Short mmCIF file of C-alpha atoms in Angstrom, two decimals:
data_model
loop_
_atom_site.label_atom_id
_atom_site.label_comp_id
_atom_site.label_asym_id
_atom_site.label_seq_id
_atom_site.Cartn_x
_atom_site.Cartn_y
_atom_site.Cartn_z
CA UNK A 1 -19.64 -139.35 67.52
CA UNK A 2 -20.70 -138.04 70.77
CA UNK A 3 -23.30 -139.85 72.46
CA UNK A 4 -26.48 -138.69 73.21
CA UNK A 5 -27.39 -137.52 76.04
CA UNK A 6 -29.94 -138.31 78.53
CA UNK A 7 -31.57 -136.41 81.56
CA UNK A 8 -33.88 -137.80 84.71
CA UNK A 9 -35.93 -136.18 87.52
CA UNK A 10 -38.10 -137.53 89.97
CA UNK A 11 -40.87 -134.43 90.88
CA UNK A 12 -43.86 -135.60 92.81
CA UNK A 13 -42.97 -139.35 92.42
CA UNK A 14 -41.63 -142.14 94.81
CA UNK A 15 -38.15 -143.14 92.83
CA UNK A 16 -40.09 -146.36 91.93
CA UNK A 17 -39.81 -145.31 88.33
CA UNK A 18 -36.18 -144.65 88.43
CA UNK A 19 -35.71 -148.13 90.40
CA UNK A 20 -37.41 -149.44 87.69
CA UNK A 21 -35.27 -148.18 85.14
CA UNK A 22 -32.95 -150.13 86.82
CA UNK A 23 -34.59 -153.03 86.57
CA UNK A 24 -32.75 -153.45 82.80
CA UNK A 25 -30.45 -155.11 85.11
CA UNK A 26 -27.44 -156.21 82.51
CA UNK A 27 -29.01 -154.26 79.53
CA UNK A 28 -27.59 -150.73 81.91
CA UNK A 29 -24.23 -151.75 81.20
CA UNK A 30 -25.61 -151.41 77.30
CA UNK A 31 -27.54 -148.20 78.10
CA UNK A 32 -23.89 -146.72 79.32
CA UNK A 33 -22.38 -147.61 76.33
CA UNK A 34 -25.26 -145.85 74.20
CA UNK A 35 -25.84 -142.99 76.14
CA UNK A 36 -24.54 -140.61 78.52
CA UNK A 37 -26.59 -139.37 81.68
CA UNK A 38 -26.48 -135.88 82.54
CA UNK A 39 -28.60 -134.25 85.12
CA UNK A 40 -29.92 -136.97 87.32
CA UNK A 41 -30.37 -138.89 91.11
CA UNK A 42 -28.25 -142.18 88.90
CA UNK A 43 -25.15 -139.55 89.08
CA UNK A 44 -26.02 -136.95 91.33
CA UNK A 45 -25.29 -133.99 88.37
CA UNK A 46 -27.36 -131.22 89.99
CA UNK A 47 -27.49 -128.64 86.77
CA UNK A 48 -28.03 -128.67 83.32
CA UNK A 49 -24.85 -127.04 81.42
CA UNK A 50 -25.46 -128.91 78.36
CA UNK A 51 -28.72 -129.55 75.94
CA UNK A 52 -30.19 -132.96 76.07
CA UNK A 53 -31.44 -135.60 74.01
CA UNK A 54 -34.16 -137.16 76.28
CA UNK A 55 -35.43 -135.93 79.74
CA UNK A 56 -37.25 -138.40 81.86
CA UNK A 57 -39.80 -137.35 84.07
CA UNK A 58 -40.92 -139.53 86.90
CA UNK A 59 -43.77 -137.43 89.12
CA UNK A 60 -46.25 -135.25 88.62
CA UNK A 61 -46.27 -131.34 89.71
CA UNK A 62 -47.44 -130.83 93.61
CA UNK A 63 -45.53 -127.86 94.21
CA UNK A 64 -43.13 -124.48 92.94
CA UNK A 65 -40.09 -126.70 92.97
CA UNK A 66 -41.59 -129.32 90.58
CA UNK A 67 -43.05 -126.63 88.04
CA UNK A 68 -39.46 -124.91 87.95
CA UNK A 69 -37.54 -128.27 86.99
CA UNK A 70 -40.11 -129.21 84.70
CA UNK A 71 -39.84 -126.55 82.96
CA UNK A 72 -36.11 -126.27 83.55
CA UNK A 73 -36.24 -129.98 81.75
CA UNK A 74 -38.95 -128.98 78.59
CA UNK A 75 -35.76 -125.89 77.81
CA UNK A 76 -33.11 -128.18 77.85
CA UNK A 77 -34.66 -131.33 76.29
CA UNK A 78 -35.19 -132.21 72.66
CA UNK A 79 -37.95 -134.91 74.08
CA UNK A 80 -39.47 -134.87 76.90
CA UNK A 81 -41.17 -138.03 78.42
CA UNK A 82 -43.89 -138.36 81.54
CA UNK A 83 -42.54 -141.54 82.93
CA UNK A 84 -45.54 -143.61 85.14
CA UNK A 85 -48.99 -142.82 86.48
CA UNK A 86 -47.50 -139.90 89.16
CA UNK A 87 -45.89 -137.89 85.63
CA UNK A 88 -48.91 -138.78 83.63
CA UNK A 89 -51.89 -138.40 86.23
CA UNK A 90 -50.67 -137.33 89.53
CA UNK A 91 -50.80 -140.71 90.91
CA UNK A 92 -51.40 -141.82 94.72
CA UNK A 93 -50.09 -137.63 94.81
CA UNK A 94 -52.86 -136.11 93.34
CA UNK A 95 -55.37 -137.97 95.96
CA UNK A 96 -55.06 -134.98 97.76
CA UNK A 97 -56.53 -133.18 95.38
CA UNK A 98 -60.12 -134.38 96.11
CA UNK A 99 -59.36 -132.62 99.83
CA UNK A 100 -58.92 -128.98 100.37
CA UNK A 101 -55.26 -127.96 100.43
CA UNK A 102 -56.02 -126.33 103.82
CA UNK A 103 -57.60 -129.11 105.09
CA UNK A 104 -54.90 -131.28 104.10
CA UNK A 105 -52.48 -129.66 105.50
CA UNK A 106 -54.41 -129.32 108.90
CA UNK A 107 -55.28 -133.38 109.08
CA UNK A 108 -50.75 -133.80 108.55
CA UNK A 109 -49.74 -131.00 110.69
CA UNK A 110 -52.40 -130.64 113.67
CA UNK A 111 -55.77 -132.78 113.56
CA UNK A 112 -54.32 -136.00 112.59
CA UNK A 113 -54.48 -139.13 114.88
CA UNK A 114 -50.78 -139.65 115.24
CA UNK A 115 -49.88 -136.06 115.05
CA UNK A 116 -47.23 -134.63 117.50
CA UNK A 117 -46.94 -130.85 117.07
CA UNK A 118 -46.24 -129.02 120.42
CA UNK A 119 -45.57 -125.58 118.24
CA UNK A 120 -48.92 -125.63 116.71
CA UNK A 121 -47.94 -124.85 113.52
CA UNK A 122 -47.57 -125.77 110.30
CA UNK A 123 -43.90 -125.83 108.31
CA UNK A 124 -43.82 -122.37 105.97
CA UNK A 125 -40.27 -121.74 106.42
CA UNK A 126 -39.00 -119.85 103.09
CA UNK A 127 -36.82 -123.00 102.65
CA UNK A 128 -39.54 -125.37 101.55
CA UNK A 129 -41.09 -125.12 98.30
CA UNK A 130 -44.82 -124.05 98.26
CA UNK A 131 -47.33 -126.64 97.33
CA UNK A 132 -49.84 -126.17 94.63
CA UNK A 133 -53.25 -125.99 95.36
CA UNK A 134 -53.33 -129.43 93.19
CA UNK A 135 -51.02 -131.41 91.95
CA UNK A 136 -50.83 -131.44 88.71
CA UNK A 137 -50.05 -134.20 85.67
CA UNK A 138 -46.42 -133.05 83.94
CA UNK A 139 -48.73 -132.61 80.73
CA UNK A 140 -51.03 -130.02 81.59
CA UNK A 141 -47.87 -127.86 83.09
CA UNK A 142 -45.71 -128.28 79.91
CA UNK A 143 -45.74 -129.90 76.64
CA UNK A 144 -44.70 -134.05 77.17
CA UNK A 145 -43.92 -135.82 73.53
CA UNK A 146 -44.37 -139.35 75.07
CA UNK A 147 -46.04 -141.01 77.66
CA UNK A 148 -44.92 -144.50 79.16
CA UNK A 149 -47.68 -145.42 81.87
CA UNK A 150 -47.72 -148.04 84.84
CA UNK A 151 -46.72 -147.67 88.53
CA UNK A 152 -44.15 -148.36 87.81
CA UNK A 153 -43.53 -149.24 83.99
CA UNK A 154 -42.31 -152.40 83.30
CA UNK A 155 -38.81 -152.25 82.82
CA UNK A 156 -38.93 -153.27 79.56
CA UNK A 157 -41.48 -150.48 78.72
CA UNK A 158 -38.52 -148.35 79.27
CA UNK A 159 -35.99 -150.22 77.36
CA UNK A 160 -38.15 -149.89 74.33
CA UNK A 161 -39.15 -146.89 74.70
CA UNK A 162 -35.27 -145.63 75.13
CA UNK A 163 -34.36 -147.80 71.83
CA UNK A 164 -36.95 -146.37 69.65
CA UNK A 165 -35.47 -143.17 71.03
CA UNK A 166 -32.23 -143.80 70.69
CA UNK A 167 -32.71 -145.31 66.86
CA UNK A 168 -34.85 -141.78 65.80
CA UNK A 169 -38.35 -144.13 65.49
CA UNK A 170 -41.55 -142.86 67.32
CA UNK A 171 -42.05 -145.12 70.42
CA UNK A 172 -44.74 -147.53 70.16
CA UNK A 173 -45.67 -150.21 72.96
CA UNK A 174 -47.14 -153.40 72.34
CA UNK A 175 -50.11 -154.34 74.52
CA UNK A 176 -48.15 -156.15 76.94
CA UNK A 177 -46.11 -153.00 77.62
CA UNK A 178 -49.28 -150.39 78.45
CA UNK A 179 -50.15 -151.17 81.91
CA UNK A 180 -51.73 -149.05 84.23
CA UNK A 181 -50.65 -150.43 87.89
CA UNK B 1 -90.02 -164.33 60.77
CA UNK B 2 -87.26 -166.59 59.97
CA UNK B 3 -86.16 -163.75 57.30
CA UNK B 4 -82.41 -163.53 57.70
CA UNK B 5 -81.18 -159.44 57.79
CA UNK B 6 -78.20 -158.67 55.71
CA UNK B 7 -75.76 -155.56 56.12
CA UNK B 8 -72.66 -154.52 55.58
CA UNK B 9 -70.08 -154.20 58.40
CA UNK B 10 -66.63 -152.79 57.37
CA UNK B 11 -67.50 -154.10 53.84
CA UNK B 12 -68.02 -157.22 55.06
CA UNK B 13 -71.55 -158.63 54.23
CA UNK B 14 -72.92 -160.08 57.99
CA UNK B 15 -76.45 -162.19 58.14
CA UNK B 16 -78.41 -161.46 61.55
CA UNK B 17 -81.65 -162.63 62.44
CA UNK B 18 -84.42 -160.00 62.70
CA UNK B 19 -84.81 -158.02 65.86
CA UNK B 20 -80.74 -158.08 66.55
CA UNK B 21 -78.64 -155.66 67.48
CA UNK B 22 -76.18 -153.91 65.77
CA UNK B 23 -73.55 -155.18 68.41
CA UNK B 24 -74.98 -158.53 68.67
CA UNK B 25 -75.02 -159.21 65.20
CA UNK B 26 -71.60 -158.29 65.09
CA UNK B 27 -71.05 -160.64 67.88
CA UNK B 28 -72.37 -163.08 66.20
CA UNK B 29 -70.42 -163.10 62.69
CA UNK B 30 -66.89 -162.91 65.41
CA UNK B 31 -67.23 -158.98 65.63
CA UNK B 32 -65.93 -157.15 68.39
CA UNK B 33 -67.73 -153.88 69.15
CA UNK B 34 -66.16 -152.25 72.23
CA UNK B 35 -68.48 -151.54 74.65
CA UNK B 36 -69.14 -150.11 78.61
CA UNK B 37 -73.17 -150.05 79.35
CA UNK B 38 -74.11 -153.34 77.35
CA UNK B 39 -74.02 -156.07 78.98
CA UNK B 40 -75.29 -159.73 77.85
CA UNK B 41 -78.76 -160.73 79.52
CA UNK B 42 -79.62 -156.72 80.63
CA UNK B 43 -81.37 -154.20 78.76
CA UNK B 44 -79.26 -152.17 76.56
CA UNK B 45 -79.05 -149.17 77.75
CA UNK B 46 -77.26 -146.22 74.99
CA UNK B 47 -75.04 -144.57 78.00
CA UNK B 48 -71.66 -145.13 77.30
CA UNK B 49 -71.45 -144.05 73.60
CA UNK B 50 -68.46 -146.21 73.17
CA UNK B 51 -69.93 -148.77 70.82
CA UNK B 52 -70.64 -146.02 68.40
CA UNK B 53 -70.39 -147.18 64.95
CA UNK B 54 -71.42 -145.30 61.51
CA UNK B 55 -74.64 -146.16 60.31
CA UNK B 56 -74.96 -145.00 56.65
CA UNK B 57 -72.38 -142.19 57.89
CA UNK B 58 -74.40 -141.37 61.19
CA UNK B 59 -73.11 -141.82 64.31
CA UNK B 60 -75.19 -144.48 66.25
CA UNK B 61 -75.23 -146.55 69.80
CA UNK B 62 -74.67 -150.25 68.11
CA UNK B 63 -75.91 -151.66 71.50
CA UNK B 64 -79.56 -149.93 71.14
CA UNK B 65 -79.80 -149.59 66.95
CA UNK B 66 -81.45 -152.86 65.62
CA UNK B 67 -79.80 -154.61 62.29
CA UNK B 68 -82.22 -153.95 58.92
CA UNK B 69 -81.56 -154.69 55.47
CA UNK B 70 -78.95 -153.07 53.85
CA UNK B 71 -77.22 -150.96 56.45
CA UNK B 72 -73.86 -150.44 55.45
CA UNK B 73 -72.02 -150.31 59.38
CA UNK B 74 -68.80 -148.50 59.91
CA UNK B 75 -66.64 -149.81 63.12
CA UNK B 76 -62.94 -150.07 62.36
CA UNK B 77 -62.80 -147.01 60.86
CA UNK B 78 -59.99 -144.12 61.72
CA UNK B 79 -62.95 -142.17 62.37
CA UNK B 80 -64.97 -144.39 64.32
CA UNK B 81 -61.74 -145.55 66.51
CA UNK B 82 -60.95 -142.25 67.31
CA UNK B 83 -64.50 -141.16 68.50
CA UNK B 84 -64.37 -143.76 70.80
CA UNK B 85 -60.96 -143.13 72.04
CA UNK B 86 -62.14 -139.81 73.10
CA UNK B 87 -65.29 -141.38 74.75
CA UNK B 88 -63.10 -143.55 76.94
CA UNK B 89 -60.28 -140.58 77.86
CA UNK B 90 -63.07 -138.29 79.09
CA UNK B 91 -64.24 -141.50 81.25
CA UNK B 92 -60.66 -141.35 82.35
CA UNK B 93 -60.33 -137.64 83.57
CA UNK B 94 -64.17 -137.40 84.48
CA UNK B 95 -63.90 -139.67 87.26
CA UNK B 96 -61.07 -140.31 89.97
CA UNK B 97 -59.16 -143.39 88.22
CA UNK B 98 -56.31 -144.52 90.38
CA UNK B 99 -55.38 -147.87 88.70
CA UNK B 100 -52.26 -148.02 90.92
CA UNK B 101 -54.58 -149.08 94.01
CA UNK B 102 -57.33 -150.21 92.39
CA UNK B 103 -58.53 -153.48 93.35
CA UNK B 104 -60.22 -154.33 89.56
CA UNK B 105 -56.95 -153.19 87.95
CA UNK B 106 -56.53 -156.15 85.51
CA UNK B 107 -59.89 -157.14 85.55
CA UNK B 108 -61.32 -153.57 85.20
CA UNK B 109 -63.50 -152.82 81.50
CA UNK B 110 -62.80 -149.32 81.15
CA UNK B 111 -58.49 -150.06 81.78
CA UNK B 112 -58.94 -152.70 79.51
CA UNK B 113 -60.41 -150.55 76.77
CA UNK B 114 -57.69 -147.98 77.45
CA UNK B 115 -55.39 -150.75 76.87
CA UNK B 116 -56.81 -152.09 73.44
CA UNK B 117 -56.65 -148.57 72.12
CA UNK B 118 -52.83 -148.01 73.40
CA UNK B 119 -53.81 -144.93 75.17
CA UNK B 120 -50.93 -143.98 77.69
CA UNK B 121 -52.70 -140.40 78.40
CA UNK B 122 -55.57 -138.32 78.25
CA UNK B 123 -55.84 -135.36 76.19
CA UNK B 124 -58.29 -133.94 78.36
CA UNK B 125 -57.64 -132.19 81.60
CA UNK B 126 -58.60 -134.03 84.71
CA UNK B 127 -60.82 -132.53 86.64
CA UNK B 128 -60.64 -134.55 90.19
CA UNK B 129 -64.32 -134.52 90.97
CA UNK B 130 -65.52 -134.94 94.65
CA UNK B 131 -67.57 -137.89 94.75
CA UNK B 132 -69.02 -140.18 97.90
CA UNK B 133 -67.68 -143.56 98.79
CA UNK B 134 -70.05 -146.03 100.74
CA UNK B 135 -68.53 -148.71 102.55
CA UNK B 136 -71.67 -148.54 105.36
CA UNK B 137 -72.60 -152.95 103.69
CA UNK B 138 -70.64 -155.37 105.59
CA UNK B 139 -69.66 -156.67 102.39
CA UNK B 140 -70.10 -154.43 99.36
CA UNK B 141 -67.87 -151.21 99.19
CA UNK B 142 -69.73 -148.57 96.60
CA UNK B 143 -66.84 -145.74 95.46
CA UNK B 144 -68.00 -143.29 92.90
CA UNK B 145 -64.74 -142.30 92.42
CA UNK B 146 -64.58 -145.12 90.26
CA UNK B 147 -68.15 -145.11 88.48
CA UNK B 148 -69.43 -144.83 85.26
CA UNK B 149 -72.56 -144.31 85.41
CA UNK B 150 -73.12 -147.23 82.25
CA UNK B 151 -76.21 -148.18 84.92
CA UNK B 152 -75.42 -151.95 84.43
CA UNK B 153 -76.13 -152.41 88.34
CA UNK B 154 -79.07 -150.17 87.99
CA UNK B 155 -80.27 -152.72 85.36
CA UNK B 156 -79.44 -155.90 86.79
CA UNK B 157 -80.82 -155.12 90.43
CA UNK B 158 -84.19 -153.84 88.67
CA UNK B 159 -84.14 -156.79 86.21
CA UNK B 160 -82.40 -159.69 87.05
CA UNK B 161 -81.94 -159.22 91.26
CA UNK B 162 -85.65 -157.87 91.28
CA UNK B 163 -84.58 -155.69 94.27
CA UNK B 164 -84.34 -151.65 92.94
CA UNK B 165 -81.32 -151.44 95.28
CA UNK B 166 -78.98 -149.03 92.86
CA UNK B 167 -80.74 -145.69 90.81
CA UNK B 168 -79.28 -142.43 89.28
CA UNK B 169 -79.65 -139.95 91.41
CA UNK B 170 -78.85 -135.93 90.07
CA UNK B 171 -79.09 -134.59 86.62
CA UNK B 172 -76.48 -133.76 84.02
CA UNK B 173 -72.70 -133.52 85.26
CA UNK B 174 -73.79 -134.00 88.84
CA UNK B 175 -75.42 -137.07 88.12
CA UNK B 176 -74.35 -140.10 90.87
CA UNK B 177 -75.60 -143.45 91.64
CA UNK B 178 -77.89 -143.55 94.65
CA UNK B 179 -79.09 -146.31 96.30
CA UNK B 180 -82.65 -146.69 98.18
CA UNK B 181 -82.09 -146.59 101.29
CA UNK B 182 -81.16 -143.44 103.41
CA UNK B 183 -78.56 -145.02 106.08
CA UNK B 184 -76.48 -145.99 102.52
CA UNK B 185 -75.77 -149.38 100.68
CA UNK B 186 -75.76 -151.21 104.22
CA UNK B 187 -79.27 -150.36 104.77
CA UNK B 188 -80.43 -152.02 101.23
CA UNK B 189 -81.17 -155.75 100.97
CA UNK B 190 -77.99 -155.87 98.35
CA UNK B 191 -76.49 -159.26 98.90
CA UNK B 192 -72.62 -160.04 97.67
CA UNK B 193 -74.50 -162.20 95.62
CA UNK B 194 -76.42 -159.98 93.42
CA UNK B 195 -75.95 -159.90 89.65
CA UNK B 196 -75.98 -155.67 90.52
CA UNK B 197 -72.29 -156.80 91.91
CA UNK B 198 -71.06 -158.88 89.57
CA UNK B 199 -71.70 -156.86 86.59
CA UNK B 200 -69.73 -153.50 87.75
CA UNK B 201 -66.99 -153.30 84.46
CA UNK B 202 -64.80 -151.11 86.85
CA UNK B 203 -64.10 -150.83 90.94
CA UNK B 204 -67.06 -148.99 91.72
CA UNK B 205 -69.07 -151.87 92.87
CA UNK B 206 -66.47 -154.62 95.29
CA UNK B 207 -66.70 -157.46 97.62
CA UNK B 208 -65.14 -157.24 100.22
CA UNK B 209 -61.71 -159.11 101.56
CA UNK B 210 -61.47 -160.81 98.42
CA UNK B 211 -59.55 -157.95 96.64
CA UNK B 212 -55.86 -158.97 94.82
CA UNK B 213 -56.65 -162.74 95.34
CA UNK B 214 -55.75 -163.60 91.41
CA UNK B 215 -51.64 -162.37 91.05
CA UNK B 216 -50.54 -159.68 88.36
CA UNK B 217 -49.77 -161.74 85.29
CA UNK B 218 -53.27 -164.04 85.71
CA UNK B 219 -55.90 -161.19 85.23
CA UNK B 220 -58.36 -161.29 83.34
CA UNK B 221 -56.79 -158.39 80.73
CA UNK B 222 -53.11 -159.10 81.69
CA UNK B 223 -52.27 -160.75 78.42
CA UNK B 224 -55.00 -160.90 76.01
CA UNK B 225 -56.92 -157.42 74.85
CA UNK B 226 -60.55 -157.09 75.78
CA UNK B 227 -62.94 -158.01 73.20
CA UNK B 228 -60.69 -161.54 72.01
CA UNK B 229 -62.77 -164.32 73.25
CA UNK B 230 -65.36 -162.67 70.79
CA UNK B 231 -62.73 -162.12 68.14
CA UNK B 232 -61.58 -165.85 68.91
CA UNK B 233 -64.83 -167.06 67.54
CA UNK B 234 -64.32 -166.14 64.26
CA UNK B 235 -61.90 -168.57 63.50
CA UNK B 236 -58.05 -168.68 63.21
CA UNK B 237 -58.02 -165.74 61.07
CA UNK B 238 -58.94 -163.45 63.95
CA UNK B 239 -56.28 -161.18 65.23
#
């Protein structure tokens, strides 16, 4: 039987989440046997040429680039989970949002204390994706059939939720595995 | 006076003494009602909506409707849960929650609710409000990112503290808390000390330089859900 595949991403997010899927330690080598990754930073596969069972999403949406994948991951995923507080509420991310865009972008680029600029101006080369004017939680951009909170999840949050998964039963955490820091 | 009341919670028949609350009664038969506003020792207050039970099929404020004879109380309800799930995910994406960095995350009322009822997200759209922190007290910070409004400090420096130093200021969705004093919370006589400090259920109201002193793992919610020391005093056949 071929094994089921499994996709990861890490949008407007810090790679905590992925380090903490890593944090299965041993139980990886199990993973590996279960499943096989396909577009993700564990293997560096850049594209998806096959559909997959489970996409991971670790981030939420702060600009064009993060919109596209995510909704590059909802076509080619049968389930698609928001993986810690950036996926499932913007996170430390979306504290931007209670400052103007404009203003933001001002304090990084030219007002800031520490700022050294000689050029005056701020980055809009073609090349760099263009922010939102928020950033957004993964579930108000597409549809997300499970959420697994915590900055970052415990790393057995993720090993249940992955064997529920990976057995065909909804996922359901136990108190010990909601957590929201 | 020393008529006992007798109602019906969930089907179970509960004895309260006259002049009790719906929530207190409950309390007091090893009841958990989840709740924000109420507080033991203050006023209730109604605010928070999220000890709403059933009473005789209408929805009611448990913390503000007194116990009478032959009620019939609905708490654990699908209905009733779910009412008040949606009362505490509009907290959520009402205010600016960001547990991650959030010195009362463990200890916090409203994340420990969220918790008990296994919510992992909103269904509601956040809506990143602008609100004003005040860090002018040499030892209080006051960020309404993080408040409420359940008015427990409101209470508590009116009743207990005596001093009027917190008050709602605005109407409606721009509704804040305001303190008396134009220069900000520094300009009050708040004192770390106040009960209007203590009683804050989230991180709207801090000392501070005392913030992560207890580790992850020995907070107050870490392990056990809100609402078990109540449950624990039913007897071993509380969950």
């Amino acid at each position: 039987m071929e094994k089921p595949r499994i996709a990861t991403t890490s949008l407007a997010g810090c790679f905590g989440c992925h380090m903490s899927l890593l944090d299965i330690d041993a139980r990886i080598l199990d993973l590996a046997e279960l499943v096989e990754f396909h577009k993700s930073p564990i293997n560096d596969i850049k594209a998806f040429d096959q559909h997959c069972a489970v996409g991971l999403i670790e981030g939420g949406c702060c600009n064009e680039e993060n919109v596209k994948v995510l909704r590059e991951f909802r076509r080619n995923c049968d389930i698609l989970v928001s993986v810690g507080d950036c996926a499932i509420m913007g996170g430390i991310p979306a504290m931007r949002n209670l400052v103007p865009l404009e203003e933001c972008l001002q304090e990084a680029y030219l007002n800031g204390p520490t700022v050294f600029n000689p050029s005056k101006r701020i980055p809009n080369d073609p090349e760099i994706p263009l922010l939102l004017e928020k950033v957004y939680p993964c579930h108000e951009v597409v549809e997300i059939d499970y959420h697994l909170p915590g900055c970052p999840p415990p790393a057995d949050t993720l090993w249940e939720a992955l064997g529920a998964l990976l057995k065909g039963n909804p996922i359901e955490l136990s108190y010990e595995l909601i957590k929201y820091d | 006076m020393n008529k006992t009341v007798i109602f019906l919670l969930d089907g179970e028949v509960i004895e309260g003494s006259p002049g009790k609350t719906i929530l207190e009664a409950a309390e007091d038969a090893g009841k958990y009602i989840p709740r924000l506003c109420a507080y033991k020792g203050l006023a209730p207050h109604g605010s928070c909506r999220v000890c709403t039970v059933l009473v005789n099929g209408r929805p009611q404020a448990s913390c503000i409707q007194p116990i009478a004879d032959g009620i019939v109380v609905e708490s654990e309800s699908a209905e009733v849960r779910e009412l008040r799930r949606g009362v505490i995910e509009m907290l959520f994406v009402e205010g600016n929650h960001f547990c991650m960095c959030c010195e009362k995350s463990g200890n916090c009322e409203l994340q420990a609710l969220a918790y008990r009822f296994g919510i992992t997200a909103p269904r509601y759209p956040y809506l990143f409000p602008k609100r004003e922190v005040d860090a002018t007290h040499p030892y209080i910070l006051l960020d309404r990112n993080r408040c409420i409004q359940c008015g427990r400090c409101v209470r508590a420096s009116r009743d207990v503290d005596g001093k009027n130093v917190f008050q709602f200021g605005g109407r409606g969705a721009g509704k804040r808390i305001a303190v008396n004093a134009a220069g900000g919370l520094g300009k009050t006589d708040a004192a770390v000390i106040d009960q209007a400090i203590e009683v804050c259920p989230v991180g709207a109201i801090l000392r501070k330089r005392v913030g992560f002193r207890v580790p992850v793992g020995k907070r107050k919610f870490d392990h056990q859900p809100i609402g078990s020391d109540i449950e624990g005093k039913a007897g071993p056949t509380a969950v």
